mmCIF file of C-alpha atoms in Angstrom:
data_model
loop_
_atom_site.group_PDB
_atom_site.id
_atom_site.type_symbol
_atom_site.label_atom_id
_atom_site.label_comp_id
_atom_site.label_asym_id
_atom_site.label_seq_id
_atom_site.Cartn_x
_atom_site.Cartn_y
_atom_site.Cartn_z
ATOM 1 C CA MET A 1171 -17.496 23.915 4.898
ATOM 2 C CA LYS A 1172 -18.816 27.179 6.282
ATOM 3 C CA VAL A 1173 -17.757 30.231 4.289
ATOM 4 C CA PRO A 1174 -15.758 32.620 6.479
ATOM 5 C CA LYS A 1175 -17.277 36.090 6.891
ATOM 6 C CA SER A 1176 -14.201 37.592 5.286
ATOM 7 C CA LEU A 1177 -15.196 35.818 2.070
ATOM 8 C CA SER A 1178 -18.957 36.189 2.083
ATOM 9 C CA CYS A 1179 -18.897 39.997 2.101
ATOM 10 C CA SER A 1180 -16.286 40.427 -0.588
ATOM 11 C CA ARG A 1181 -17.437 42.142 -3.785
ATOM 12 C CA GLN A 1182 -14.106 42.772 -5.456
ATOM 13 C CA VAL A 1183 -14.139 42.516 -9.218
ATOM 14 C CA TYR A 1184 -10.925 42.230 -11.207
ATOM 15 C CA SER A 1185 -10.327 43.093 -14.799
ATOM 16 C CA SER A 1186 -9.566 39.764 -16.547
ATOM 17 C CA PRO A 1187 -6.256 40.790 -18.193
ATOM 18 C CA LEU A 1188 -4.960 42.362 -14.970
ATOM 19 C CA LYS A 1189 -6.095 39.391 -12.875
ATOM 20 C CA MET A 1190 -4.390 37.015 -15.285
ATOM 21 C CA GLN A 1191 -1.122 38.935 -14.935
ATOM 22 C CA LEU A 1192 -1.323 38.947 -11.137
ATOM 23 C CA ASP A 1193 -2.409 35.383 -10.348
ATOM 24 C CA TYR A 1194 -2.477 33.407 -13.603
ATOM 25 C CA GLY A 1195 -6.257 33.182 -13.481
ATOM 26 C CA SER A 1196 -6.769 31.267 -10.244
ATOM 27 C CA SER A 1197 -10.158 31.726 -8.620
ATOM 28 C CA TYR A 1198 -10.572 34.573 -6.137
ATOM 29 C CA VAL A 1199 -12.618 32.263 -3.889
ATOM 30 C CA SER A 1200 -9.866 29.632 -3.851
ATOM 31 C CA GLN A 1201 -7.299 32.324 -3.062
ATOM 32 C CA MET A 1202 -9.395 33.504 -0.120
ATOM 33 C CA LEU A 1203 -9.844 29.940 1.114
ATOM 34 C CA VAL A 1204 -6.085 29.421 1.047
ATOM 35 C CA LEU A 1205 -5.596 32.733 2.863
ATOM 36 C CA GLU A 1206 -8.113 31.635 5.512
ATOM 37 C CA MET A 1207 -6.425 28.247 5.958
ATOM 38 C CA LEU A 1208 -2.990 29.821 6.313
ATOM 39 C CA SER A 1209 -3.974 32.692 8.579
ATOM 40 C CA SER A 1210 -6.326 30.703 10.839
ATOM 41 C CA GLY A 1211 -3.898 27.910 11.632
ATOM 42 C CA LEU A 1212 -6.021 25.250 9.871
ATOM 43 C CA TYR A 1213 -3.171 24.429 7.506
ATOM 44 C CA ASP A 1214 -0.726 23.923 10.376
ATOM 45 C CA LYS A 1215 -3.211 21.618 12.144
ATOM 46 C CA HIS A 1216 -3.737 19.666 8.927
ATOM 47 C CA MET A 1217 0.012 19.277 8.401
ATOM 48 C CA GLU A 1218 0.516 18.131 11.991
ATOM 49 C CA ARG A 1219 -2.167 15.441 11.583
ATOM 50 C CA THR A 1220 -0.662 14.411 8.238
ATOM 51 C CA ARG A 1221 2.862 14.119 9.662
ATOM 52 C CA THR A 1222 1.602 12.090 12.641
ATOM 53 C CA ARG A 1223 -0.304 9.705 10.377
ATOM 54 C CA LEU A 1224 2.649 9.295 8.002
ATOM 55 C CA LYS A 1225 4.976 8.493 10.927
ATOM 56 C CA GLN A 1226 2.500 5.885 12.179
ATOM 57 C CA LYS A 1227 2.305 4.293 8.745
ATOM 58 C CA ARG A 1228 6.081 4.418 8.265
ATOM 59 C CA ASP A 1229 6.651 2.756 11.628
ATOM 60 C CA PHE A 1230 4.048 0.094 10.864
ATOM 61 C CA LEU A 1231 5.725 -0.758 7.550
ATOM 62 C CA LEU A 1232 9.102 -0.914 9.294
ATOM 63 C CA GLN A 1233 7.636 -3.362 11.845
ATOM 64 C CA LEU A 1234 6.284 -5.511 9.008
ATOM 65 C CA LEU A 1235 9.644 -5.481 7.260
ATOM 66 C CA ASN A 1236 11.470 -6.413 10.472
ATOM 67 C CA ARG A 1237 9.022 -9.214 11.205
ATOM 68 C CA HIS A 1238 8.734 -10.700 7.714
ATOM 69 C CA LEU A 1239 11.577 -9.700 5.401
ATOM 70 C CA ALA A 1240 14.642 -9.422 7.644
ATOM 71 C CA ASP A 1241 16.032 -12.694 6.214
ATOM 72 C CA TYR A 1242 15.760 -11.376 2.644
ATOM 73 C CA ALA A 1243 16.675 -7.704 2.721
ATOM 74 C CA MET A 1244 17.822 -4.629 4.589
ATOM 75 C CA TRP A 1245 16.553 -1.046 4.782
ATOM 76 C CA SER A 1246 16.888 2.049 6.892
ATOM 77 C CA LYS A 1247 14.356 4.209 8.666
ATOM 78 C CA PRO A 1248 13.657 7.288 6.539
ATOM 79 C CA SER A 1249 13.516 10.609 8.377
ATOM 80 C CA GLY A 1250 11.032 11.979 5.850
ATOM 81 C CA GLY A 1251 9.291 11.280 2.595
ATOM 82 C CA PHE A 1252 6.772 8.610 1.662
ATOM 83 C CA PHE A 1253 8.928 5.596 0.820
ATOM 84 C CA ILE A 1254 11.244 2.966 2.240
ATOM 85 C CA TRP A 1255 13.976 1.627 -0.032
ATOM 86 C CA VAL A 1256 14.494 -2.103 0.447
ATOM 87 C CA ALA A 1257 17.756 -3.680 -0.748
ATOM 88 C CA PHE A 1258 17.711 -7.466 -1.124
ATOM 89 C CA ASN A 1259 20.599 -9.482 0.343
ATOM 90 C CA SER A 1260 20.977 -11.759 -2.665
ATOM 91 C CA ASN A 1261 20.515 -11.357 -6.375
ATOM 92 C CA ILE A 1262 16.730 -11.299 -6.305
ATOM 93 C CA ASP A 1263 15.321 -10.792 -9.796
ATOM 94 C CA THR A 1264 13.246 -7.679 -9.085
ATOM 95 C CA ARG A 1265 11.678 -7.771 -12.579
ATOM 96 C CA LYS A 1266 10.342 -11.250 -11.840
ATOM 97 C CA LEU A 1267 9.304 -10.242 -8.308
ATOM 98 C CA PHE A 1268 7.502 -7.192 -9.701
ATOM 99 C CA LYS A 1269 5.522 -9.351 -12.175
ATOM 100 C CA GLU A 1270 4.694 -11.978 -9.559
ATOM 101 C CA CYS A 1271 3.571 -9.348 -7.054
ATOM 102 C CA LEU A 1272 1.467 -7.631 -9.705
ATOM 103 C CA ASN A 1273 -0.150 -10.963 -10.647
ATOM 104 C CA SER A 1274 -0.958 -11.397 -6.946
ATOM 105 C CA GLY A 1275 -2.577 -7.961 -6.696
ATOM 106 C CA VAL A 1276 0.368 -6.215 -5.043
ATOM 107 C CA LEU A 1277 2.100 -3.239 -6.628
ATOM 108 C CA ILE A 1278 5.742 -2.648 -5.787
ATOM 109 C CA ASN A 1279 8.144 -0.183 -7.356
ATOM 110 C CA PRO A 1280 11.278 -2.048 -8.411
ATOM 111 C CA GLY A 1281 14.463 -0.023 -8.298
ATOM 112 C CA PHE A 1282 15.173 -0.502 -12.003
ATOM 113 C CA ILE A 1283 12.363 1.881 -12.947
ATOM 114 C CA TYR A 1284 14.393 4.556 -11.117
ATOM 115 C CA HIS A 1285 17.655 3.468 -12.780
ATOM 116 C CA ASP A 1286 18.782 1.653 -9.633
ATOM 117 C CA HIS A 1287 20.092 -1.762 -10.632
ATOM 118 C CA HIS A 1288 21.015 -3.057 -7.188
ATOM 119 C CA HIS A 1289 18.090 -5.444 -6.558
ATOM 120 C CA THR A 1290 15.991 -2.901 -4.716
ATOM 121 C CA VAL A 1291 12.335 -1.987 -4.365
ATOM 122 C CA ARG A 1292 10.768 1.248 -3.195
ATOM 123 C CA LEU A 1293 7.785 0.694 -0.912
ATOM 124 C CA SER A 1294 5.257 3.439 -0.297
ATOM 125 C CA PHE A 1295 3.608 3.883 3.082
ATOM 126 C CA ALA A 1296 1.715 7.086 2.279
ATOM 127 C CA TYR A 1297 -1.134 5.746 0.159
ATOM 128 C CA PRO A 1298 -1.845 2.131 1.177
ATOM 129 C CA SER A 1299 -3.859 1.301 4.273
ATOM 130 C CA PHE A 1300 -2.338 -0.636 7.170
ATOM 131 C CA GLU A 1301 -4.146 -3.751 5.949
ATOM 132 C CA GLU A 1302 -2.881 -3.313 2.378
ATOM 133 C CA MET A 1303 0.683 -2.885 3.597
ATOM 134 C CA GLU A 1304 0.469 -6.072 5.662
ATOM 135 C CA GLU A 1305 -1.090 -8.026 2.807
ATOM 136 C CA GLY A 1306 1.587 -6.752 0.428
ATOM 137 C CA ILE A 1307 4.496 -7.674 2.690
ATOM 138 C CA LEU A 1308 3.051 -11.125 3.392
ATOM 139 C CA THR A 1309 2.563 -11.704 -0.345
ATOM 140 C CA MET A 1310 6.111 -10.596 -1.081
ATOM 141 C CA LYS A 1311 7.437 -12.858 1.678
ATOM 142 C CA ALA A 1312 5.578 -15.854 0.242
ATOM 143 C CA LEU A 1313 6.874 -15.140 -3.261
ATOM 144 C CA LEU A 1314 10.447 -14.772 -2.011
ATOM 145 C CA ALA A 1315 10.171 -18.031 -0.041
ATOM 146 C CA ASP A 1316 8.811 -19.840 -3.133
ATOM 147 C CA ASN A 1317 11.711 -18.588 -5.233
ATOM 148 C CA GLY A 1318 14.357 -19.009 -2.550
#
């Protein structure tokens, strides 16, 4: 990253106790980088790209759910966030499903870890790749079919 001119010429020196009271000791350089990102529009561009990517990933996971798990569960399209809550139609043992998924290399977040005891799982679309999401849904589908 190229250092903006506004940073490279700065020679301000703060007294440590005063600086600590004003900004809790964060680096002057990092503060100037944040200022540059906010004032130049870089942050807004980054957030726009992030939102677009998250919507793409959310929509992809919804397509996978519609294609592969519609017989087992229901869900709704979230308007924000990073997760889709999936509620199973029957009394699926989510503790057992969690263990079986984990043993198959797939991590799901069963609702009971969030004090939701309604046979639910919370699926993230923010971190996993498109391929990982597809592999995870197909694995879950196979496990549900085996236990059905």
